[in-house]
């Protein structure tokens, strides 16, 4: 099935699964200080497996500017529970480095509530620090862009931290993250509903009178661009199994979709982040009526090598949400940059 770029569409009756959008990966993230990256390279033997400093060496402009200037219509927010407040207001890594401040000096980080950042104590600089702030800013942007095309927001639940994975780092004062429990999920829900309100397009709204989301897709199809004007669709990933089952059941009317196993009758969004060599699998998912999120680049590799092959695979796959760290090139390494408008046609 061919996908259209969202900004090439004239007819608003086009279903949203026929539209391809460009998304930013970890949309809130700021570029780490150079001293942090240098120190992490020296500390790498203590870091948990897979925590490569090179893969953290990227950052984004403010979310509103991404939406306005680069046609971004997919975002990603990483969320941590902070029920007592202060869990992220002091960062351990700067204790060992000359220059960066250990204390964030941001009052909102001392208060209870869900926080937004990449990796606790290690990669913590963010353009938006709290879930409340993120929801308020998205709502305000939406109010000032009446009738904007639908924006997909990937919400990744974070339960772990380097301090929870390495006893050596715990010895050095790195603290584990709090579990993202039922109380945190309720907070996530209540804040989204309060701040976003009518800007949310929810599973309940999509399901209508059908028994599940798959039945709706098969019998009626996806909602159209017209149906979702001015809306945001939130898709969660990373919840503990019991909470994931609760969200997917739709019995409590959570306002979130969920990235899950495509066999589940209430899963209509799937993650296929590694598209190279998996184009046929993704095409099969798309043809079956699912919406797929994949990545055009990961871990700064494509930018460092000026390698477009993953991007070409993402386009070939037919995935509707293509995520990148490089809607702007990082000229420290190359001119690699994913175009704002993407289409198979």
mmCIF file of C-alpha atoms in Angstrom:
data_model
loop_
_atom_site.group_PDB
_atom_site.id
_atom_site.type_symbol
_atom_site.label_atom_id
_atom_site.label_comp_id
_atom_site.label_asym_id
_atom_site.label_seq_id
_atom_site.Cartn_x
_atom_site.Cartn_y
_atom_site.Cartn_z
ATOM 1 C CA UNK A 1 0.000 0.000 0.000
ATOM 2 C CA UNK A 2 1.352 3.378 -0.984
ATOM 3 C CA UNK A 3 1.588 6.137 1.620
ATOM 4 C CA UNK A 4 1.283 9.863 1.064
ATOM 5 C CA UNK A 5 3.125 12.625 2.846
ATOM 6 C CA UNK A 6 0.795 14.409 5.213
ATOM 7 C CA UNK A 7 1.518 17.742 3.534
ATOM 8 C CA UNK A 8 0.734 16.505 0.046
ATOM 9 C CA UNK A 9 -2.832 15.595 0.868
ATOM 10 C CA UNK A 10 -5.634 17.682 -0.607
ATOM 11 C CA UNK A 11 -8.567 15.457 0.308
ATOM 12 C CA UNK A 12 -9.293 15.276 4.023
ATOM 13 C CA UNK A 13 -11.137 11.953 3.561
ATOM 14 C CA UNK A 14 -7.801 10.099 3.388
ATOM 15 C CA UNK A 15 -7.523 7.576 6.286
ATOM 16 C CA UNK A 16 -4.647 8.335 8.636
ATOM 17 C CA UNK A 17 -3.048 4.937 7.993
ATOM 18 C CA UNK A 18 -2.563 6.033 4.359
ATOM 19 C CA UNK A 19 -0.472 8.977 5.528
ATOM 20 C CA UNK A 20 3.245 8.921 6.223
ATOM 21 C CA UNK A 21 4.681 11.316 8.803
ATOM 22 C CA UNK A 22 8.153 12.251 9.927
ATOM 23 C CA UNK A 23 8.764 11.853 13.654
ATOM 24 C CA UNK A 24 11.578 12.963 15.922
ATOM 25 C CA UNK A 25 13.199 10.437 18.240
ATOM 26 C CA UNK A 26 13.445 11.460 21.926
ATOM 27 C CA UNK A 27 11.990 14.796 20.864
ATOM 28 C CA UNK A 28 12.687 16.563 24.173
ATOM 29 C CA UNK A 29 16.413 15.742 24.348
ATOM 30 C CA UNK A 30 19.169 18.364 24.408
ATOM 31 C CA UNK A 31 22.717 17.808 23.192
ATOM 32 C CA UNK A 32 24.860 16.706 26.174
ATOM 33 C CA UNK A 33 27.798 18.814 27.280
ATOM 34 C CA UNK A 34 31.082 17.798 25.633
ATOM 35 C CA UNK A 35 32.627 17.092 29.013
ATOM 36 C CA UNK A 36 29.857 14.638 29.817
ATOM 37 C CA UNK A 37 30.484 12.612 26.647
ATOM 38 C CA UNK A 38 34.261 12.619 27.239
ATOM 39 C CA UNK A 39 33.840 11.466 30.824
ATOM 40 C CA UNK A 40 31.354 8.752 29.877
ATOM 41 C CA UNK A 41 33.891 7.329 27.433
ATOM 42 C CA UNK A 42 36.365 7.024 30.313
ATOM 43 C CA UNK A 43 33.653 5.506 32.530
ATOM 44 C CA UNK A 44 32.273 3.164 29.889
ATOM 45 C CA UNK A 45 33.684 0.015 31.498
ATOM 46 C CA UNK A 46 31.356 0.682 34.461
ATOM 47 C CA UNK A 47 28.265 1.411 32.361
ATOM 48 C CA UNK A 48 25.561 -1.200 31.724
ATOM 49 C CA UNK A 49 25.736 -3.080 28.432
ATOM 50 C CA UNK A 50 24.360 -1.087 25.528
ATOM 51 C CA UNK A 51 24.965 2.315 27.143
ATOM 52 C CA UNK A 52 27.335 3.804 24.567
ATOM 53 C CA UNK A 53 28.193 7.519 25.000
ATOM 54 C CA UNK A 54 28.385 7.994 21.224
ATOM 55 C CA UNK A 55 24.730 6.985 20.965
ATOM 56 C CA UNK A 56 23.726 9.823 23.306
ATOM 57 C CA UNK A 57 25.570 12.523 21.356
ATOM 58 C CA UNK A 58 22.587 14.190 19.673
ATOM 59 C CA UNK A 59 19.910 16.702 20.599
ATOM 60 C CA UNK A 60 16.813 18.524 19.400
ATOM 61 C CA UNK A 61 15.441 22.025 19.068
ATOM 62 C CA UNK A 62 12.265 22.877 21.044
ATOM 63 C CA UNK A 63 9.255 20.741 20.186
ATOM 64 C CA UNK A 64 7.155 23.648 18.932
ATOM 65 C CA UNK A 65 9.870 24.575 16.445
ATOM 66 C CA UNK A 66 10.044 20.971 15.236
ATOM 67 C CA UNK A 67 6.295 21.037 14.574
ATOM 68 C CA UNK A 68 6.348 24.452 12.926
ATOM 69 C CA UNK A 69 9.539 24.493 10.899
ATOM 70 C CA UNK A 70 10.247 20.859 10.016
ATOM 71 C CA UNK A 71 6.779 19.364 9.525
ATOM 72 C CA UNK A 72 7.325 16.927 12.389
ATOM 73 C CA UNK A 73 4.080 15.090 13.118
ATOM 74 C CA UNK A 74 5.419 12.371 15.376
ATOM 75 C CA UNK A 75 7.016 12.981 18.775
ATOM 76 C CA UNK A 76 8.591 10.820 21.471
ATOM 77 C CA UNK A 77 8.583 11.517 25.210
ATOM 78 C CA UNK A 78 10.363 9.344 27.822
ATOM 79 C CA UNK A 79 8.648 9.457 31.200
ATOM 80 C CA UNK A 80 9.855 8.579 34.715
ATOM 81 C CA UNK A 81 7.821 8.367 37.909
ATOM 82 C CA UNK A 82 8.801 10.808 40.659
ATOM 83 C CA UNK A 83 6.097 10.476 43.332
ATOM 84 C CA UNK A 84 7.951 12.342 46.097
ATOM 85 C CA UNK A 85 9.746 14.892 43.929
ATOM 86 C CA UNK A 86 13.446 15.670 43.702
ATOM 87 C CA UNK A 87 14.546 12.373 42.163
ATOM 88 C CA UNK A 88 15.930 14.213 39.117
ATOM 89 C CA UNK A 89 16.769 17.645 40.507
ATOM 90 C CA UNK A 90 20.360 16.634 41.344
ATOM 91 C CA UNK A 91 22.313 14.693 38.745
ATOM 92 C CA UNK A 92 25.107 12.424 39.925
ATOM 93 C CA UNK A 93 27.399 12.503 36.896
ATOM 94 C CA UNK A 94 28.344 16.222 37.193
ATOM 95 C CA UNK A 95 29.709 15.469 40.691
ATOM 96 C CA UNK A 96 32.688 13.895 38.911
ATOM 97 C CA UNK A 97 33.159 16.511 36.157
ATOM 98 C CA UNK A 98 34.420 20.091 36.215
ATOM 99 C CA UNK A 99 31.855 22.417 34.637
ATOM 100 C CA UNK A 100 28.321 20.938 34.515
ATOM 101 C CA UNK A 101 26.219 21.662 37.602
ATOM 102 C CA UNK A 102 25.055 18.802 39.778
ATOM 103 C CA UNK A 103 21.966 20.736 40.880
ATOM 104 C CA UNK A 104 19.582 21.438 38.006
ATOM 105 C CA UNK A 105 18.332 24.648 39.665
ATOM 106 C CA UNK A 106 14.900 23.936 38.152
ATOM 107 C CA UNK A 107 12.179 24.231 40.759
ATOM 108 C CA UNK A 108 9.759 22.001 38.827
ATOM 109 C CA UNK A 109 12.172 19.087 39.225
ATOM 110 C CA UNK A 110 11.935 19.320 43.023
ATOM 111 C CA UNK A 111 8.162 18.818 42.953
ATOM 112 C CA UNK A 112 6.288 15.489 42.811
ATOM 113 C CA UNK A 113 5.173 14.451 39.345
ATOM 114 C CA UNK A 114 6.220 12.610 36.198
ATOM 115 C CA UNK A 115 9.472 13.832 34.645
ATOM 116 C CA UNK A 116 10.792 13.733 31.075
ATOM 117 C CA UNK A 117 14.427 12.898 30.313
ATOM 118 C CA UNK A 118 16.533 10.278 28.550
ATOM 119 C CA UNK A 119 18.741 8.514 31.128
ATOM 120 C CA UNK A 120 18.691 9.320 34.829
ATOM 121 C CA UNK A 121 21.908 10.897 36.178
ATOM 122 C CA UNK A 122 23.696 10.456 32.830
ATOM 123 C CA UNK A 123 21.790 12.018 29.887
ATOM 124 C CA UNK A 124 19.413 14.380 31.634
ATOM 125 C CA UNK A 125 19.251 17.685 29.694
ATOM 126 C CA UNK A 126 15.747 18.231 28.359
ATOM 127 C CA UNK A 127 13.808 20.940 26.507
ATOM 128 C CA UNK A 128 10.750 19.990 28.559
ATOM 129 C CA UNK A 129 11.196 18.673 32.085
ATOM 130 C CA UNK A 130 7.779 17.496 33.265
ATOM 131 C CA UNK A 131 4.758 15.683 31.861
ATOM 132 C CA UNK A 132 2.552 18.597 32.944
ATOM 133 C CA UNK A 133 4.721 21.069 31.044
ATOM 134 C CA UNK A 134 4.753 18.882 27.933
ATOM 135 C CA UNK A 135 0.959 18.569 27.904
ATOM 136 C CA UNK A 136 0.482 22.294 28.449
ATOM 137 C CA UNK A 137 2.866 23.191 25.651
ATOM 138 C CA UNK A 138 1.311 20.761 23.179
ATOM 139 C CA UNK A 139 -2.168 22.006 24.043
ATOM 140 C CA UNK A 140 -1.098 25.625 23.631
ATOM 141 C CA UNK A 141 0.549 24.865 20.293
ATOM 142 C CA UNK A 142 -2.581 23.080 19.111
ATOM 143 C CA UNK A 143 -4.785 26.016 20.113
ATOM 144 C CA UNK A 144 -2.626 28.332 18.023
ATOM 145 C CA UNK A 145 -2.687 25.975 15.002
ATOM 146 C CA UNK A 146 -6.385 25.264 14.634
ATOM 147 C CA UNK A 147 -7.097 22.330 12.340
ATOM 148 C CA UNK A 148 -3.529 21.039 12.279
ATOM 149 C CA UNK A 149 -2.994 17.495 11.034
ATOM 150 C CA UNK A 150 -2.887 14.717 13.598
ATOM 151 C CA UNK A 151 0.279 14.398 15.712
ATOM 152 C CA UNK A 152 1.375 10.964 16.980
ATOM 153 C CA UNK A 153 3.098 10.978 20.376
ATOM 154 C CA UNK A 154 5.108 7.926 21.381
ATOM 155 C CA UNK A 155 5.313 7.756 25.210
ATOM 156 C CA UNK A 156 8.038 5.438 26.480
ATOM 157 C CA UNK A 157 7.726 4.349 30.104
ATOM 158 C CA UNK A 158 11.113 4.269 31.859
ATOM 159 C CA UNK A 159 11.583 1.989 34.859
ATOM 160 C CA UNK A 160 15.346 1.595 34.865
ATOM 161 C CA UNK A 161 18.481 3.694 35.260
ATOM 162 C CA UNK A 162 22.243 3.090 35.245
ATOM 163 C CA UNK A 163 22.186 3.170 39.043
ATOM 164 C CA UNK A 164 19.663 0.348 39.040
ATOM 165 C CA UNK A 165 21.683 -1.780 36.619
ATOM 166 C CA UNK A 166 25.241 -1.458 37.965
ATOM 167 C CA UNK A 167 26.336 -2.052 41.547
ATOM 168 C CA UNK A 168 29.507 -0.051 40.846
ATOM 169 C CA UNK A 169 27.457 2.966 39.866
ATOM 170 C CA UNK A 170 25.253 2.529 42.933
ATOM 171 C CA UNK A 171 28.463 2.543 45.002
ATOM 172 C CA UNK A 172 29.337 5.858 43.328
ATOM 173 C CA UNK A 173 25.977 7.330 44.336
ATOM 174 C CA UNK A 174 23.855 6.729 41.218
ATOM 175 C CA UNK A 175 20.323 5.992 42.393
ATOM 176 C CA UNK A 176 17.818 3.577 40.822
ATOM 177 C CA UNK A 177 14.716 4.910 39.123
ATOM 178 C CA UNK A 178 11.297 4.524 40.723
ATOM 179 C CA UNK A 179 9.041 1.802 39.306
ATOM 180 C CA UNK A 180 6.361 3.173 36.994
ATOM 181 C CA UNK A 181 3.376 1.715 38.844
ATOM 182 C CA UNK A 182 -0.417 2.010 38.743
ATOM 183 C CA UNK A 183 -0.308 5.308 40.619
ATOM 184 C CA UNK A 184 2.079 6.752 38.014
ATOM 185 C CA UNK A 185 -0.132 5.484 35.172
ATOM 186 C CA UNK A 186 -3.156 7.188 36.728
ATOM 187 C CA UNK A 187 -1.152 10.406 37.055
ATOM 188 C CA UNK A 188 -0.054 10.141 33.425
ATOM 189 C CA UNK A 189 -3.698 9.688 32.440
ATOM 190 C CA UNK A 190 -5.192 12.434 34.573
ATOM 191 C CA UNK A 191 -2.665 15.057 33.488
ATOM 192 C CA UNK A 192 -3.122 14.195 29.806
ATOM 193 C CA UNK A 193 -6.911 14.442 30.078
ATOM 194 C CA UNK A 194 -6.823 17.664 32.094
ATOM 195 C CA UNK A 195 -4.291 19.515 29.947
ATOM 196 C CA UNK A 196 -5.071 18.107 26.478
ATOM 197 C CA UNK A 197 -8.830 17.675 26.759
ATOM 198 C CA UNK A 198 -10.522 17.793 23.364
ATOM 199 C CA UNK A 199 -7.140 17.617 21.628
ATOM 200 C CA UNK A 200 -6.919 13.891 22.448
ATOM 201 C CA UNK A 201 -8.094 11.254 19.996
ATOM 202 C CA UNK A 202 -8.673 8.187 22.181
ATOM 203 C CA UNK A 203 -9.143 4.434 21.687
ATOM 204 C CA UNK A 204 -12.729 4.778 22.953
ATOM 205 C CA UNK A 205 -13.465 7.405 20.303
ATOM 206 C CA UNK A 206 -11.963 5.244 17.592
ATOM 207 C CA UNK A 207 -13.640 2.024 18.708
ATOM 208 C CA UNK A 208 -17.161 3.513 18.621
ATOM 209 C CA UNK A 209 -19.562 0.570 19.004
ATOM 210 C CA UNK A 210 -17.139 -2.104 17.830
ATOM 211 C CA UNK A 211 -15.890 -4.818 20.184
ATOM 212 C CA UNK A 212 -12.208 -3.953 19.721
ATOM 213 C CA UNK A 213 -9.905 -1.750 17.675
ATOM 214 C CA UNK A 214 -9.044 -4.444 15.133
ATOM 215 C CA UNK A 215 -12.727 -4.979 14.383
ATOM 216 C CA UNK A 216 -13.139 -1.235 13.856
ATOM 217 C CA UNK A 217 -10.193 -1.167 11.430
ATOM 218 C CA UNK A 218 -11.392 -4.194 9.479
ATOM 219 C CA UNK A 219 -15.054 -3.189 9.226
ATOM 220 C CA UNK A 220 -14.887 0.597 9.050
ATOM 221 C CA UNK A 221 -11.251 1.459 8.476
ATOM 222 C CA UNK A 222 -9.107 4.048 10.208
ATOM 223 C CA UNK A 223 -10.362 7.554 11.013
ATOM 224 C CA UNK A 224 -9.626 10.135 8.349
ATOM 225 C CA UNK A 225 -7.497 13.241 8.337
ATOM 226 C CA UNK A 226 -10.714 15.216 8.729
ATOM 227 C CA UNK A 227 -11.780 13.141 11.759
ATOM 228 C CA UNK A 228 -8.462 13.792 13.495
ATOM 229 C CA UNK A 229 -7.848 17.464 12.674
ATOM 230 C CA UNK A 230 -6.425 19.284 15.689
ATOM 231 C CA UNK A 231 -5.847 16.003 17.527
ATOM 232 C CA UNK A 232 -3.014 14.111 19.180
ATOM 233 C CA UNK A 233 -2.808 10.321 19.333
ATOM 234 C CA UNK A 234 -0.763 8.992 22.262
ATOM 235 C CA UNK A 235 0.776 5.517 22.043
ATOM 236 C CA UNK A 236 2.453 3.970 25.087
ATOM 237 C CA UNK A 237 5.255 1.436 25.310
ATOM 238 C CA UNK A 238 7.192 -0.137 28.163
ATOM 239 C CA UNK A 239 4.541 -0.663 30.851
ATOM 240 C CA UNK A 240 4.771 -3.642 33.195
ATOM 241 C CA UNK A 241 2.716 -6.601 31.924
ATOM 242 C CA UNK A 242 -0.228 -6.122 34.291
ATOM 243 C CA UNK A 243 -0.580 -2.428 33.451
ATOM 244 C CA UNK A 244 -0.148 -3.105 29.737
ATOM 245 C CA UNK A 245 -3.014 -5.613 29.875
ATOM 246 C CA UNK A 246 -5.137 -3.070 31.707
ATOM 247 C CA UNK A 247 -4.535 -0.372 29.091
ATOM 248 C CA UNK A 248 -5.152 -2.788 26.219
ATOM 249 C CA UNK A 249 -8.429 -4.010 27.699
ATOM 250 C CA UNK A 250 -9.940 -0.513 27.152
ATOM 251 C CA UNK A 251 -12.246 -1.192 30.085
ATOM 252 C CA UNK A 252 -11.093 1.864 32.045
ATOM 253 C CA UNK A 253 -11.084 4.221 29.044
ATOM 254 C CA UNK A 254 -7.410 5.137 29.184
ATOM 255 C CA UNK A 255 -6.740 7.812 26.551
ATOM 256 C CA UNK A 256 -3.709 5.910 25.242
ATOM 257 C CA UNK A 257 -3.165 3.412 22.464
ATOM 258 C CA UNK A 258 -0.404 0.848 23.008
ATOM 259 C CA UNK A 259 2.464 -0.501 20.920
ATOM 260 C CA UNK A 260 2.153 -4.245 21.322
ATOM 261 C CA UNK A 261 1.883 -7.654 19.740
ATOM 262 C CA UNK A 262 -0.013 -7.442 16.468
ATOM 263 C CA UNK A 263 -2.068 -10.514 17.421
ATOM 264 C CA UNK A 264 -3.823 -8.593 20.203
ATOM 265 C CA UNK A 265 -7.285 -7.375 19.051
ATOM 266 C CA UNK A 266 -6.686 -3.968 20.652
ATOM 267 C CA UNK A 267 -3.224 -3.424 19.163
ATOM 268 C CA UNK A 268 -3.347 -1.328 15.997
ATOM 269 C CA UNK A 269 0.071 0.349 16.390
ATOM 270 C CA UNK A 270 3.271 -1.720 16.246
ATOM 271 C CA UNK A 271 6.958 -0.927 16.681
ATOM 272 C CA UNK A 272 9.358 -2.238 14.061
ATOM 273 C CA UNK A 273 12.357 -0.053 14.817
ATOM 274 C CA UNK A 274 14.862 -2.138 12.877
ATOM 275 C CA UNK A 275 13.670 -1.847 9.284
ATOM 276 C CA UNK A 276 16.807 -3.034 7.448
ATOM 277 C CA UNK A 277 16.135 -6.540 6.208
ATOM 278 C CA UNK A 278 12.624 -6.434 7.654
ATOM 279 C CA UNK A 279 10.917 -4.453 4.901
ATOM 280 C CA UNK A 280 8.655 -7.358 3.880
ATOM 281 C CA UNK A 281 7.515 -7.941 7.467
ATOM 282 C CA UNK A 282 6.630 -4.267 7.872
ATOM 283 C CA UNK A 283 4.838 -4.212 4.522
ATOM 284 C CA UNK A 284 2.759 -7.169 5.683
ATOM 285 C CA UNK A 285 1.794 -5.333 8.864
ATOM 286 C CA UNK A 286 0.810 -2.219 6.913
ATOM 287 C CA UNK A 287 -1.223 -4.230 4.409
ATOM 288 C CA UNK A 288 -3.074 -5.914 7.279
ATOM 289 C CA UNK A 289 -4.286 -2.500 8.500
ATOM 290 C CA UNK A 290 -1.754 -1.776 11.235
ATOM 291 C CA UNK A 291 0.165 1.469 11.702
ATOM 292 C CA UNK A 292 3.917 0.918 12.024
ATOM 293 C CA UNK A 293 6.599 3.090 13.568
ATOM 294 C CA UNK A 294 10.172 2.515 12.400
ATOM 295 C CA UNK A 295 13.473 4.403 12.517
ATOM 296 C CA UNK A 296 15.502 5.989 9.735
ATOM 297 C CA UNK A 297 18.592 6.151 11.959
ATOM 298 C CA UNK A 298 19.741 5.110 15.418
ATOM 299 C CA UNK A 299 22.578 5.795 17.825
ATOM 300 C CA UNK A 300 24.097 8.554 15.624
ATOM 301 C CA UNK A 301 25.553 5.877 13.311
ATOM 302 C CA UNK A 302 23.950 7.090 10.073
ATOM 303 C CA UNK A 303 25.017 10.671 10.683
ATOM 304 C CA UNK A 304 28.609 9.722 11.530
ATOM 305 C CA UNK A 305 28.879 7.539 8.419
ATOM 306 C CA UNK A 306 26.638 9.626 6.130
ATOM 307 C CA UNK A 307 24.759 6.367 5.582
ATOM 308 C CA UNK A 308 21.303 6.609 3.981
ATOM 309 C CA UNK A 309 20.611 2.883 3.721
ATOM 310 C CA UNK A 310 18.418 2.631 6.830
ATOM 311 C CA UNK A 311 16.365 5.596 5.638
ATOM 312 C CA UNK A 312 15.873 3.949 2.243
ATOM 313 C CA UNK A 313 14.751 0.746 3.996
ATOM 314 C CA UNK A 314 12.306 2.713 6.154
ATOM 315 C CA UNK A 315 10.730 4.303 3.074
ATOM 316 C CA UNK A 316 10.638 0.997 1.201
ATOM 317 C CA UNK A 317 8.947 -0.722 4.137
ATOM 318 C CA UNK A 318 5.845 1.443 3.901
ATOM 319 C CA UNK A 319 5.887 2.261 7.629
ATOM 320 C CA UNK A 320 3.646 5.244 8.324
ATOM 321 C CA UNK A 321 5.675 6.809 11.168
ATOM 322 C CA UNK A 322 9.378 7.246 10.395
ATOM 323 C CA UNK A 323 11.476 8.479 13.302
ATOM 324 C CA UNK A 324 14.798 10.325 13.046
ATOM 325 C CA UNK A 325 17.285 12.309 15.086
ATOM 326 C CA UNK A 326 18.227 14.252 11.943
ATOM 327 C CA UNK A 327 15.576 16.460 10.393
ATOM 328 C CA UNK A 328 18.541 18.841 10.717
ATOM 329 C CA UNK A 329 22.042 17.598 9.774
ATOM 330 C CA UNK A 330 24.747 17.371 12.429
ATOM 331 C CA UNK A 331 27.630 18.877 10.475
ATOM 332 C CA UNK A 332 30.194 17.696 13.001
ATOM 333 C CA UNK A 333 30.004 14.482 10.987
ATOM 334 C CA UNK A 334 28.105 14.756 7.712
ATOM 335 C CA UNK A 335 25.190 16.181 5.731
ATOM 336 C CA UNK A 336 22.914 13.252 6.605
ATOM 337 C CA UNK A 337 19.378 14.615 6.999
ATOM 338 C CA UNK A 338 15.950 13.017 6.558
ATOM 339 C CA UNK A 339 13.659 15.080 4.285
ATOM 340 C CA UNK A 340 10.606 16.732 5.814
ATOM 341 C CA UNK A 341 8.331 15.324 3.110
ATOM 342 C CA UNK A 342 8.415 11.614 2.422
ATOM 343 C CA UNK A 343 6.338 9.644 -0.050
ATOM 344 C CA UNK A 344 6.389 6.295 -1.834
ATOM 345 C CA UNK A 345 4.494 7.758 -4.810
#
